[in-house]
mmCIF file of C-alpha atoms in Angstrom:
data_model
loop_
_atom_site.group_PDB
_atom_site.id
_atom_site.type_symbol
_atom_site.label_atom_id
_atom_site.label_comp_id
_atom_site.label_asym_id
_atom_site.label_seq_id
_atom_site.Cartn_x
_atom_site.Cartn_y
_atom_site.Cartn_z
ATOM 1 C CA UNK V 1 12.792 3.659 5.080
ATOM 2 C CA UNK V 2 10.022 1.962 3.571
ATOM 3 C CA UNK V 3 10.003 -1.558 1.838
ATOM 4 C CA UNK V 4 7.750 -2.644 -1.243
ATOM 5 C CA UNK V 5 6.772 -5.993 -0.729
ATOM 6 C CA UNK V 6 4.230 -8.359 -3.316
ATOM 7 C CA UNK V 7 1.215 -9.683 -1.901
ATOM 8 C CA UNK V 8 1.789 -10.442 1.929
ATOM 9 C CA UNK V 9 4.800 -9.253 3.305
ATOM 10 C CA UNK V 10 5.891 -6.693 5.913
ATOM 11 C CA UNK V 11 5.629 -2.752 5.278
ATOM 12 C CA UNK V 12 8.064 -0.530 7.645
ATOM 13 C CA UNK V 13 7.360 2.964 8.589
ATOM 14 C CA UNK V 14 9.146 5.292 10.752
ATOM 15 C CA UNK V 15 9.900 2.056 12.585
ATOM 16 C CA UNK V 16 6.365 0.893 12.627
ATOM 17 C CA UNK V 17 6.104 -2.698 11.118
ATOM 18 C CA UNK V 18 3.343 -3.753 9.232
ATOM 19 C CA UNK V 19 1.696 -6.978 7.990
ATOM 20 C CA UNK V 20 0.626 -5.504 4.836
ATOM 21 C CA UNK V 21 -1.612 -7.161 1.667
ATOM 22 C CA UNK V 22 0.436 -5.360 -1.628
ATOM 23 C CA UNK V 23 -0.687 -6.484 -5.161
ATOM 24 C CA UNK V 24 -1.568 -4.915 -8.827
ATOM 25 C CA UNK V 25 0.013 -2.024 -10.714
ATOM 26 C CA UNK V 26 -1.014 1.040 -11.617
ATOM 27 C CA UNK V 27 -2.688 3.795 -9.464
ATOM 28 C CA UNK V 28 -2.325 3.412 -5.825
ATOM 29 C CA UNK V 29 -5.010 2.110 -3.591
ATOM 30 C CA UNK V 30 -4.954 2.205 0.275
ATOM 31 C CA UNK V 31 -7.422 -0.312 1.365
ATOM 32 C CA UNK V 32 -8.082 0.500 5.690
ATOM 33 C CA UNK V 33 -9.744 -3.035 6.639
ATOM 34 C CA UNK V 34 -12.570 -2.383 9.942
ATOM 35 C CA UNK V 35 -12.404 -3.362 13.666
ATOM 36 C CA UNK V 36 -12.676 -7.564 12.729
ATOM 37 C CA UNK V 37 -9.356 -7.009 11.024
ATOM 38 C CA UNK V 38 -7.523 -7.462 8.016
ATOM 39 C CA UNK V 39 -8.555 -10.808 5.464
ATOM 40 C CA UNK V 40 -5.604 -11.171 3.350
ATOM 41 C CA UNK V 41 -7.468 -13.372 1.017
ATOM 42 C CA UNK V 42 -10.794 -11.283 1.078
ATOM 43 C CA UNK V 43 -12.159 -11.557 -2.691
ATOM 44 C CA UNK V 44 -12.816 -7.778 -2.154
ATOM 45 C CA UNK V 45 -8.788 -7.199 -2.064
ATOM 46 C CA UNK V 46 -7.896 -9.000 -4.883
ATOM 47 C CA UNK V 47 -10.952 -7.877 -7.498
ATOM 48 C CA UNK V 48 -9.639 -4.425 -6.558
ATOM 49 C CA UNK V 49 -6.320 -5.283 -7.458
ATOM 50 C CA UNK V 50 -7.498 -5.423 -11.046
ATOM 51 C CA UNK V 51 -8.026 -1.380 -10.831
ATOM 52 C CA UNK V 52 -4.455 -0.382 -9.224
ATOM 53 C CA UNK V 53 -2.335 -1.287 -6.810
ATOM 54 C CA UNK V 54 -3.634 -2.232 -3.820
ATOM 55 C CA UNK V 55 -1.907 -1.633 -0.625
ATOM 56 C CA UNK V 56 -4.166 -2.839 2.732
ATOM 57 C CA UNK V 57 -1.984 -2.875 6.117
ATOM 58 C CA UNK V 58 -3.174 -4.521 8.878
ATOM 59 C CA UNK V 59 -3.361 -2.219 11.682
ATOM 60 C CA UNK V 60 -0.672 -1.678 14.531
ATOM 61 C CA UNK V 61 -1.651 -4.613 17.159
ATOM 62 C CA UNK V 62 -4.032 -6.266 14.431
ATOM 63 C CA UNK V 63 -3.302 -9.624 12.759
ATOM 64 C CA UNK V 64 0.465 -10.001 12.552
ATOM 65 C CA UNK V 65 1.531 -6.215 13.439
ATOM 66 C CA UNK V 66 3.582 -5.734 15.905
ATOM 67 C CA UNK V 67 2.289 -3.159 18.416
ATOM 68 C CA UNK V 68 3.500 0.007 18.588
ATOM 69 C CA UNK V 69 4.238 2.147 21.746
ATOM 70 C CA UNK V 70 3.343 5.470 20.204
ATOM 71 C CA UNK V 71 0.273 4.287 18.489
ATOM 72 C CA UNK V 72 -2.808 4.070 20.415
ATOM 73 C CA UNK V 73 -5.493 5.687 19.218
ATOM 74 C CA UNK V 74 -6.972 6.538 15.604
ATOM 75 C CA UNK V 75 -5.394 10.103 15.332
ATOM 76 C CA UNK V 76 -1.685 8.361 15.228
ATOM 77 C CA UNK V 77 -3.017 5.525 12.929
ATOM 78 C CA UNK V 78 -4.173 8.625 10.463
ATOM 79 C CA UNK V 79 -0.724 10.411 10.813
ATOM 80 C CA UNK V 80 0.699 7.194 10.485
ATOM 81 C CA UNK V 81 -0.518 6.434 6.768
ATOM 82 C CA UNK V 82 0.101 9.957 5.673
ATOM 83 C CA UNK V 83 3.502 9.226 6.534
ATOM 84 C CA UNK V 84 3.305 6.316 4.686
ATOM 85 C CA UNK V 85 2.132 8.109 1.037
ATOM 86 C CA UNK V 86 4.984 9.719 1.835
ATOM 87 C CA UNK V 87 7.581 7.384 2.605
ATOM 88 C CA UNK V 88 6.468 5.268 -0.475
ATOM 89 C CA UNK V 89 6.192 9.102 -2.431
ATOM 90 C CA UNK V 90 2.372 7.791 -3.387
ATOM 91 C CA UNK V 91 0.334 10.385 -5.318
ATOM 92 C CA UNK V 92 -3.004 10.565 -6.579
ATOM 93 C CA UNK V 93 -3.947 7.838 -3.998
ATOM 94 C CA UNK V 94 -7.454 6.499 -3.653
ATOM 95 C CA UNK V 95 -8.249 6.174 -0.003
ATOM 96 C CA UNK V 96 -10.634 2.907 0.770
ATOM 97 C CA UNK V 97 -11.764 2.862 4.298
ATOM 98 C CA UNK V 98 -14.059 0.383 5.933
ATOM 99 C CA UNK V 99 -16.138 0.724 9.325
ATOM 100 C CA UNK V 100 -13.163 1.730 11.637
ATOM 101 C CA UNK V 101 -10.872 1.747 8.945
ATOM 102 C CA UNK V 102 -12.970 4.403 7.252
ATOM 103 C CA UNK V 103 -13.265 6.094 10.215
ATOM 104 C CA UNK V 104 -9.625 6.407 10.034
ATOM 105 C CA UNK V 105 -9.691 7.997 6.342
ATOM 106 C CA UNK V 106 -11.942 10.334 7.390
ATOM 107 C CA UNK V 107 -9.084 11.347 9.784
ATOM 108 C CA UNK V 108 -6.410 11.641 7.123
ATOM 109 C CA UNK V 109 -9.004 13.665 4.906
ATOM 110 C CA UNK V 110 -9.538 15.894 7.376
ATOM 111 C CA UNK V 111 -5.648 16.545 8.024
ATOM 112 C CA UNK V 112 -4.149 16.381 4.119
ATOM 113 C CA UNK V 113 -5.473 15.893 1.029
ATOM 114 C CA UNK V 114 -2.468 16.521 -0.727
ATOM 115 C CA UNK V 115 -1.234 12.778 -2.111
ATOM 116 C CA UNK V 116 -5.351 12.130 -1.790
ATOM 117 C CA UNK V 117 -7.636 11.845 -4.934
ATOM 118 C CA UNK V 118 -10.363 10.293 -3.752
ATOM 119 C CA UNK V 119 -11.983 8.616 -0.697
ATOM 120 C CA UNK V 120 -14.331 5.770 -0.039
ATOM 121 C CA UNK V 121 -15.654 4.909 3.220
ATOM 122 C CA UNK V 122 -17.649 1.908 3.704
ATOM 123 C CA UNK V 123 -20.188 2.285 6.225
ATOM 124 C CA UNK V 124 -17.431 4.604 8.381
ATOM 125 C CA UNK V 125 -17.913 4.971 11.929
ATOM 126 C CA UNK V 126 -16.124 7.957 13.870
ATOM 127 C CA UNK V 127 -18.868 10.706 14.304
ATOM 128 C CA UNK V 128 -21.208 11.800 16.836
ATOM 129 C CA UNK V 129 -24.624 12.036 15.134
ATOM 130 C CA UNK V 130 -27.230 12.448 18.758
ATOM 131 C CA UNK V 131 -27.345 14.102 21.737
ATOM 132 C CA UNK V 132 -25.327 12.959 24.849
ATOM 133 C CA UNK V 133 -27.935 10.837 26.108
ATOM 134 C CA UNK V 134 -28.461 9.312 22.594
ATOM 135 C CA UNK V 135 -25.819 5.735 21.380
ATOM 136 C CA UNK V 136 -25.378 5.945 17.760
ATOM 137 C CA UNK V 137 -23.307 2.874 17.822
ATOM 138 C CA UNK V 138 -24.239 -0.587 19.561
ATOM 139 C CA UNK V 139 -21.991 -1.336 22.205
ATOM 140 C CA UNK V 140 -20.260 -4.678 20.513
ATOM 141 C CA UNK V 141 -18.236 -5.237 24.090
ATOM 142 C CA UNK V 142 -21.145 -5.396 26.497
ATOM 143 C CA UNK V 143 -23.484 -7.581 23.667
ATOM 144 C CA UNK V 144 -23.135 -11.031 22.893
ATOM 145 C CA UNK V 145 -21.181 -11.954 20.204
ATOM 146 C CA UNK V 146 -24.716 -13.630 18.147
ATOM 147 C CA UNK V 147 -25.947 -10.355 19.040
ATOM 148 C CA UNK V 148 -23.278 -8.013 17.232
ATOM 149 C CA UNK V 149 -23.496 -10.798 14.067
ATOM 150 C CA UNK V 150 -26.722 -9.955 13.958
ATOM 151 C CA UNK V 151 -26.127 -6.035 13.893
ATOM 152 C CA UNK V 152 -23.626 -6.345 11.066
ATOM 153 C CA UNK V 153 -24.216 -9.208 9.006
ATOM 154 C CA UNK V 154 -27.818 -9.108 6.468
ATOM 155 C CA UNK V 155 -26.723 -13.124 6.378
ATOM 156 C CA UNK V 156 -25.311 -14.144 9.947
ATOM 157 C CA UNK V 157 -24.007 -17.279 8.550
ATOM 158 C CA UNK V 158 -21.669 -15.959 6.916
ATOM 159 C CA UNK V 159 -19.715 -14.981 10.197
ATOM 160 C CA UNK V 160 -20.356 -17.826 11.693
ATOM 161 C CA UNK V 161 -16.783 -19.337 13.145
ATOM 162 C CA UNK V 162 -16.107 -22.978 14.028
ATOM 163 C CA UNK V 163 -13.488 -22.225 16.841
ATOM 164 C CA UNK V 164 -12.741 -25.761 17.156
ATOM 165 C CA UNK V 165 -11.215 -25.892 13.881
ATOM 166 C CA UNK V 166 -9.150 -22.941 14.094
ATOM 167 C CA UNK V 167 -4.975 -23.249 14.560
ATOM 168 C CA UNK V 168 -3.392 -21.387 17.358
ATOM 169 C CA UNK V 169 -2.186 -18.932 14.942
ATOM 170 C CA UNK V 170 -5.515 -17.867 13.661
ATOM 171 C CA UNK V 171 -7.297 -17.964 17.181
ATOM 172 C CA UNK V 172 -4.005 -15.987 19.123
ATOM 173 C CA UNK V 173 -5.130 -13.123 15.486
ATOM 174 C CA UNK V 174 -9.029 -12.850 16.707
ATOM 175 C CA UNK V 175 -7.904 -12.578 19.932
ATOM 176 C CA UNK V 176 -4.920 -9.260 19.278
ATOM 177 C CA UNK V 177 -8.004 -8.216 16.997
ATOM 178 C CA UNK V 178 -10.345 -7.427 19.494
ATOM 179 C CA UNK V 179 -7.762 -6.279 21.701
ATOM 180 C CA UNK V 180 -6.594 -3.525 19.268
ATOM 181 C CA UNK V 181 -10.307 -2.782 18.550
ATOM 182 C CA UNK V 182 -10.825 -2.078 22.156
ATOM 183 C CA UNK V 183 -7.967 -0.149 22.337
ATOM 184 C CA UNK V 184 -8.525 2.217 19.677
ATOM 185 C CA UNK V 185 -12.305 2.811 19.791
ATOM 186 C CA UNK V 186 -13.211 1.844 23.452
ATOM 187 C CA UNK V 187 -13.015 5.431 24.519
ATOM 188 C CA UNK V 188 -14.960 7.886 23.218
ATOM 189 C CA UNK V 189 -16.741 4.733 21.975
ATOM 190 C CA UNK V 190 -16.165 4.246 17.937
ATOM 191 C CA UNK V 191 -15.904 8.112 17.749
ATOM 192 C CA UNK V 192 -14.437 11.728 17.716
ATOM 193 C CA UNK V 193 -16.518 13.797 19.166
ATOM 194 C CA UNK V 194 -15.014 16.748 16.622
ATOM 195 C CA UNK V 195 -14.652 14.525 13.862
ATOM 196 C CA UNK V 196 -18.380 15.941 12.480
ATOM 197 C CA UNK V 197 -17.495 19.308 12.572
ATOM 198 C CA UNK V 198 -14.278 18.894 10.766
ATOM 199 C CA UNK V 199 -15.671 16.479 7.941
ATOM 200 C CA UNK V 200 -16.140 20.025 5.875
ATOM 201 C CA UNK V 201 -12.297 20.317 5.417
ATOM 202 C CA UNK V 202 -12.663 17.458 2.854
ATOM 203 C CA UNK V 203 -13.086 18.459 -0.810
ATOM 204 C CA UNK V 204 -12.118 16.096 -3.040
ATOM 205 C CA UNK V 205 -14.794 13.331 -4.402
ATOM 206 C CA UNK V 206 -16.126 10.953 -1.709
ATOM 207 C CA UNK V 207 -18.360 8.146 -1.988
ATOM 208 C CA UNK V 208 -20.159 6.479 0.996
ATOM 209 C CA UNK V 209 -21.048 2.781 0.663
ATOM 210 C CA UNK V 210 -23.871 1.341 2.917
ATOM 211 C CA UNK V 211 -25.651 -1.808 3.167
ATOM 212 C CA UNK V 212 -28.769 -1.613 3.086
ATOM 213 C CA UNK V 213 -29.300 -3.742 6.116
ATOM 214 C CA UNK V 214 -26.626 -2.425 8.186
ATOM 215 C CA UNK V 215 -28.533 -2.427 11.768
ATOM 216 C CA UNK V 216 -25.110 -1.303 13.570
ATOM 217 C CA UNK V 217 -24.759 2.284 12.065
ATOM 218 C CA UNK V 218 -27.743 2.376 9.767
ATOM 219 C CA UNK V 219 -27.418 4.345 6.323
ATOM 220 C CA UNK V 220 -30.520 6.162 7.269
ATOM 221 C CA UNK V 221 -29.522 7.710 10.080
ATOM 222 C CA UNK V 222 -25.546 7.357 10.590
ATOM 223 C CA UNK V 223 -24.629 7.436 6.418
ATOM 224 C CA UNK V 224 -26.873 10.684 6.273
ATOM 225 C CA UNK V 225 -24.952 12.399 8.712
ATOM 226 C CA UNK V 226 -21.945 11.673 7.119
ATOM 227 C CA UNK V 227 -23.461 12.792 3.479
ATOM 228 C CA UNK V 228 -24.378 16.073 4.921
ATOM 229 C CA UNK V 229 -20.997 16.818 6.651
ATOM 230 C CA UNK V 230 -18.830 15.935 3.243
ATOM 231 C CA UNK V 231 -19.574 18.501 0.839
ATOM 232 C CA UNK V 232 -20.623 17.009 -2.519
ATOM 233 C CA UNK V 233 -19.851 13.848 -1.040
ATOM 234 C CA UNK V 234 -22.359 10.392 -2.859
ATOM 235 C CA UNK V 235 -24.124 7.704 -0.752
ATOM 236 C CA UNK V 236 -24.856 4.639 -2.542
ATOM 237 C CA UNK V 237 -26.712 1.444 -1.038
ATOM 238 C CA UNK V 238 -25.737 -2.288 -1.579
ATOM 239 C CA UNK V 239 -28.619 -4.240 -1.119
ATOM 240 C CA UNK V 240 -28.339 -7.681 0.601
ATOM 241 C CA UNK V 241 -25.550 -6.526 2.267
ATOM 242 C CA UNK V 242 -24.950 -5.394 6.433
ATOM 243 C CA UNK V 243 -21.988 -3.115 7.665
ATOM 244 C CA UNK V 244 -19.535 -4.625 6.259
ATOM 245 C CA UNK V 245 -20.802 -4.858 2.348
ATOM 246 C CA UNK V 246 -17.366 -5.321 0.727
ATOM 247 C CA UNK V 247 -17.529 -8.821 3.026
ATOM 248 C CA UNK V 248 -21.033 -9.809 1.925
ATOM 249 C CA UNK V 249 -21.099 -8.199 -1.776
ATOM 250 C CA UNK V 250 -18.164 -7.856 -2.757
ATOM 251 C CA UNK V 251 -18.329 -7.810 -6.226
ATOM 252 C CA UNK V 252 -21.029 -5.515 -6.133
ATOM 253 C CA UNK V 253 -18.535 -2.950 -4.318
ATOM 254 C CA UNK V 254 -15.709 -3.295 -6.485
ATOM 255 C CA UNK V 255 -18.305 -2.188 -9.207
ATOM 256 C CA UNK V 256 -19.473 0.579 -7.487
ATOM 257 C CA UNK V 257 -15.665 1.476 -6.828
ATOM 258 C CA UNK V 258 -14.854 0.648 -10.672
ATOM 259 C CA UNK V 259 -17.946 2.979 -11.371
ATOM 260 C CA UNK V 260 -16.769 5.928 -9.372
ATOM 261 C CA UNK V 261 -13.224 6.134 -10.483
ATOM 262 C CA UNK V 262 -14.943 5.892 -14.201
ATOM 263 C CA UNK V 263 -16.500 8.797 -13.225
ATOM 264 C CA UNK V 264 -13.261 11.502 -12.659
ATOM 265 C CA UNK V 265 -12.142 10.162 -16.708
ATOM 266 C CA UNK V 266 -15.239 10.893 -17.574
ATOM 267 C CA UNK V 267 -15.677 14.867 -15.900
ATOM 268 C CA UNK V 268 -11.700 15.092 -17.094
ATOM 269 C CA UNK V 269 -12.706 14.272 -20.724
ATOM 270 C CA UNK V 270 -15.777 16.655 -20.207
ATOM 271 C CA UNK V 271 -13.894 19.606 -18.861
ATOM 272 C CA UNK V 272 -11.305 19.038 -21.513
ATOM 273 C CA UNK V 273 -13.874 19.299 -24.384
ATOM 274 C CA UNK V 274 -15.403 22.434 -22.748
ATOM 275 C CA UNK V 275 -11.509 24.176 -22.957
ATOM 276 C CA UNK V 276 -11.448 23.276 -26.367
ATOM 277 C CA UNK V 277 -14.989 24.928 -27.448
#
């Protein structure tokens, strides 16, 4: 039984509790934060809400989610928010997924498109671009923390933490953070190694958002992989931004989001006026 809930609150499926961000009207919007966790009062959240109804769970074992004991790796986290479009009997849902979170959507995608409109995936990790001797991805548990700021961020100040300040509360959340993290992407590292060859299953429009100076999974080289594999699918570039754009730019995502849910009124209205002549 599932429970609506305003803003923060607590989202139940199947027995799986959820800390869960909830807030707008109007279409539904699944918002899948990355491996650093969920920001309940991340600007990009809330400017979204403007467009639909935003729903953005934190992760089994993330932030204040309990962890579950048949949930450990990103193929149950994908089955898990299928069952949750249909718990909540969401339709026409736009999927939003960012760095792990995205490589989570690409999961669902693969599996059901049914309750699925469109997808998003911001900078998305999950796929095996080289050879077996080549790392796509850094390895974030073996670098120093400056190191992996560095990687993600195109302004490293702006993840710069002042631990001292922090209440137990927010430092026990980092700490279950990069716990879960580890759990669910330690091994394979950050990937499926058949996710690739399954990204063709997905056809319904997909947009890839990259910043342009993402040095963790570069748009280049990881994003054009990930073009290629999604048939039809767009990659667009937000400048002054790392892998995590919607943290650094937000504004300039939403837009880009805005933009590409502008376009499927616009193609309706189109294919409407072609019926008619």
């Amino acid at each position: 039984m599932a429970t609506h809930t305003s803003e923060a609150g607590v989202l139940t499926i199947h027995g799986v509790q959820l800390e869960v961000f909830d807030c707008g009207q109007g279409r539904p919007m699944l918002v899948l934060h990355e491996e650093d966790g969920l920001t309940l009062r991340a600007p990009f959240l809330s400017s979204l809400a403007a467009y639909g109804r935003v729903i953005a769970p934190a992760h089994p074992g993330f932030g204040h989610s309990p962890d579950s004991a048949w949930i450990d790796t990103v193929d149950d986290l994908s089955y898990l928010y299928l069952d949750l479009f249909a718990e909540l009997n969401l339709r026409d849902v736009v999927v939003v997924g960012c760095s792990l979170g995205g490589w989570i959507a690409a999961e669902m995608a693969v599996k059901s498109t049914e309750r699925i409109a469109k997808l998003i995936l911001v900078a998305p990790v999950g796929i095996k671009v080289g050879d077996r001797e080549t790392r796509d991805i850094p390895d974030i548990f073996a670098l120093s923390p400056a190191e992996v700021t560095r990687l993600k961020y195109h302004d490293p100040t702006r993840a710069a933490v002042d631990y001292p300040t922090l209440s137990d509360d927010e430092l026990t959340v980092i700490a279950r953070n990069r716990e879960a993290t580890a759990l669910y992407a330690w091994e394979p590292y950050f990937h499926n190694p058949k996710l690739r060859q399954r990204l063709h299953r997905i056809h319904i429009p997909t947009l890839l958002l990259w910043g342009a100076n993402d040095r963790f999974v570069t748009p280049g080289y990881y994003g054009a992989a990930y073009q290629k594999a999604i048939p039809g699918a767009t990659l667009e570039i937000v400048d002054e931004a790392g892998h995590l754009p919607h943290i650094e730019q937000p504004e300039a995502c939403v837009e880009r989001v805005r933009a590409f849910l502008g376009r499927e009124t616009e193609d309706g209205r189109r294919e409407t006026e072609e019926k008619m002549h």
